[in-house]
């Protein structure tokens, strides 16, 4: 009886830890030019990119920071305005199968604004995992 209980506890322990990491979607991103990704649609999800729980995934093991800028360069203000942005820092650990140590990676937070905007907007970017790129709700797509 003790042996069965011990085996059951060991199996529960093994399987309960096996789902702690998100699986990267590994979506291949398309470049418009060396500094800009192709983004073709605006997300209907109000949390996409605007919440650390639903970050934009621009990942590439060798081009993470550049991919963040490539993504931001593809955005415009809601009426086609040219945006400006700056990286305000890292935040918000999230689970990822791309983590080097442990099972978490940090997101980067960018503050974005455009002429006529009343405030800056935070966009959360995951430079480790790669998913479908869309503009966050309230943004447009740079046509230049």
PDB file of N, CA and C in Angstrom, residues 12 23 31 33 49 52 56-59 61 69 76 80 91 94 96-97 99 104-105 108 127 143-144:
ATOM      1  N   UNK A  12       2.365  12.165  -9.824  1.00  0.00           N
ATOM      2  CA  UNK A  12       1.686  13.460  -9.748  1.00  0.00           C
ATOM      3  C   UNK A  12       2.713  14.588  -9.792  1.00  0.00           C
ATOM      4  N   UNK A  23       4.376  27.127 -24.718  1.00  0.00           N
ATOM      5  CA  UNK A  23       5.051  26.617 -25.896  1.00  0.00           C
ATOM      6  C   UNK A  23       5.048  27.718 -26.944  1.00  0.00           C
ATOM      7  N   UNK A  31       9.604  40.541 -43.166  1.00  0.00           N
ATOM      8  CA  UNK A  31      10.171  41.888 -43.165  1.00  0.00           C
ATOM      9  C   UNK A  31       9.679  42.691 -44.361  1.00  0.00           C
ATOM     10  N   UNK A  33      11.241  45.769 -44.768  1.00  0.00           N
ATOM     11  CA  UNK A  33      12.635  46.128 -45.051  1.00  0.00           C
ATOM     12  C   UNK A  33      13.423  45.755 -43.800  1.00  0.00           C
ATOM     13  N   UNK A  49      -1.038  43.304 -26.684  1.00  0.00           N
ATOM     14  CA  UNK A  49       0.076  44.244 -26.654  1.00  0.00           C
ATOM     15  C   UNK A  49      -0.034  45.298 -25.574  1.00  0.00           C
ATOM     16  N   UNK A  52       0.527  43.071 -19.987  1.00  0.00           N
ATOM     17  CA  UNK A  52       1.618  42.098 -19.873  1.00  0.00           C
ATOM     18  C   UNK A  52       1.124  40.658 -19.948  1.00  0.00           C
ATOM     19  N   UNK A  56       2.905  41.324 -27.302  1.00  0.00           N
ATOM     20  CA  UNK A  56       3.265  41.098 -28.694  1.00  0.00           C
ATOM     21  C   UNK A  56       4.490  40.191 -28.679  1.00  0.00           C
ATOM     22  N   UNK A  57       4.499  39.161 -29.523  1.00  0.00           N
ATOM     23  CA  UNK A  57       5.612  38.213 -29.562  1.00  0.00           C
ATOM     24  C   UNK A  57       6.397  38.397 -30.857  1.00  0.00           C
ATOM     25  N   UNK A  58       7.580  39.009 -30.750  1.00  0.00           N
ATOM     26  CA  UNK A  58       8.406  39.323 -31.921  1.00  0.00           C
ATOM     27  C   UNK A  58       9.657  38.460 -31.988  1.00  0.00           C
ATOM     28  N   UNK A  59       9.731  37.438 -31.195  1.00  0.00           N
ATOM     29  CA  UNK A  59      10.936  36.683 -30.893  1.00  0.00           C
ATOM     30  C   UNK A  59      11.843  36.252 -32.013  1.00  0.00           C
ATOM     31  N   UNK A  61      16.001  34.530 -31.491  1.00  0.00           N
ATOM     32  CA  UNK A  61      17.114  34.384 -30.556  1.00  0.00           C
ATOM     33  C   UNK A  61      18.265  35.336 -30.854  1.00  0.00           C
ATOM     34  N   UNK A  69      11.982  46.875 -32.298  1.00  0.00           N
ATOM     35  CA  UNK A  69      11.927  48.131 -33.069  1.00  0.00           C
ATOM     36  C   UNK A  69      11.287  47.905 -34.437  1.00  0.00           C
ATOM     37  N   UNK A  76       1.367  52.843 -36.574  1.00  0.00           N
ATOM     38  CA  UNK A  76       1.086  54.271 -36.674  1.00  0.00           C
ATOM     39  C   UNK A  76       0.057  54.617 -35.620  1.00  0.00           C
ATOM     40  N   UNK A  80      -3.117  57.228 -38.840  1.00  0.00           N
ATOM     41  CA  UNK A  80      -1.927  57.208 -39.693  1.00  0.00           C
ATOM     42  C   UNK A  80      -0.794  58.084 -39.205  1.00  0.00           C
ATOM     43  N   UNK A  91      10.055  44.363 -17.523  1.00  0.00           N
ATOM     44  CA  UNK A  91       9.103  44.114 -16.444  1.00  0.00           C
ATOM     45  C   UNK A  91       8.504  42.733 -16.629  1.00  0.00           C
ATOM     46  N   UNK A  94       7.204  36.298 -17.495  1.00  0.00           N
ATOM     47  CA  UNK A  94       6.187  35.390 -18.027  1.00  0.00           C
ATOM     48  C   UNK A  94       6.848  34.048 -18.337  1.00  0.00           C
ATOM     49  N   UNK A  96       7.968  30.871 -20.420  1.00  0.00           N
ATOM     50  CA  UNK A  96       8.339  30.665 -21.814  1.00  0.00           C
ATOM     51  C   UNK A  96       9.254  29.461 -21.934  1.00  0.00           C
ATOM     52  N   UNK A  97       9.096  28.708 -23.007  1.00  0.00           N
ATOM     53  CA  UNK A  97      10.011  27.604 -23.249  1.00  0.00           C
ATOM     54  C   UNK A  97      11.327  28.086 -23.862  1.00  0.00           C
ATOM     55  N   UNK A  99      13.171  30.355 -22.215  1.00  0.00           N
ATOM     56  CA  UNK A  99      13.932  30.878 -21.082  1.00  0.00           C
ATOM     57  C   UNK A  99      15.302  30.205 -21.002  1.00  0.00           C
ATOM     58  N   UNK A 104      11.108  31.432 -16.963  1.00  0.00           N
ATOM     59  CA  UNK A 104      10.519  32.752 -17.202  1.00  0.00           C
ATOM     60  C   UNK A 104      11.447  33.644 -18.007  1.00  0.00           C
ATOM     61  N   UNK A 105      10.830  34.529 -18.784  1.00  0.00           N
ATOM     62  CA  UNK A 105      11.538  35.589 -19.492  1.00  0.00           C
ATOM     63  C   UNK A 105      10.882  36.907 -19.083  1.00  0.00           C
ATOM     64  N   UNK A 108       9.622  43.516 -22.380  1.00  0.00           N
ATOM     65  CA  UNK A 108      10.061  44.902 -22.479  1.00  0.00           C
ATOM     66  C   UNK A 108       8.828  45.772 -22.603  1.00  0.00           C
ATOM     67  N   UNK A 127      10.351  39.440 -26.606  1.00  0.00           N
ATOM     68  CA  UNK A 127      11.336  39.272 -27.682  1.00  0.00           C
ATOM     69  C   UNK A 127      11.881  37.852 -27.764  1.00  0.00           C
ATOM     70  N   UNK A 143       1.866  52.838 -43.306  1.00  0.00           N
ATOM     71  CA  UNK A 143       1.766  52.544 -44.748  1.00  0.00           C
ATOM     72  C   UNK A 143       3.023  52.964 -45.515  1.00  0.00           C
ATOM     73  N   UNK A 144       3.986  53.583 -44.830  1.00  0.00           N
ATOM     74  CA  UNK A 144       5.194  54.069 -45.534  1.00  0.00           C
ATOM     75  C   UNK A 144       6.221  53.001 -45.705  1.00  0.00           C
TER      76      UNK A 144
END
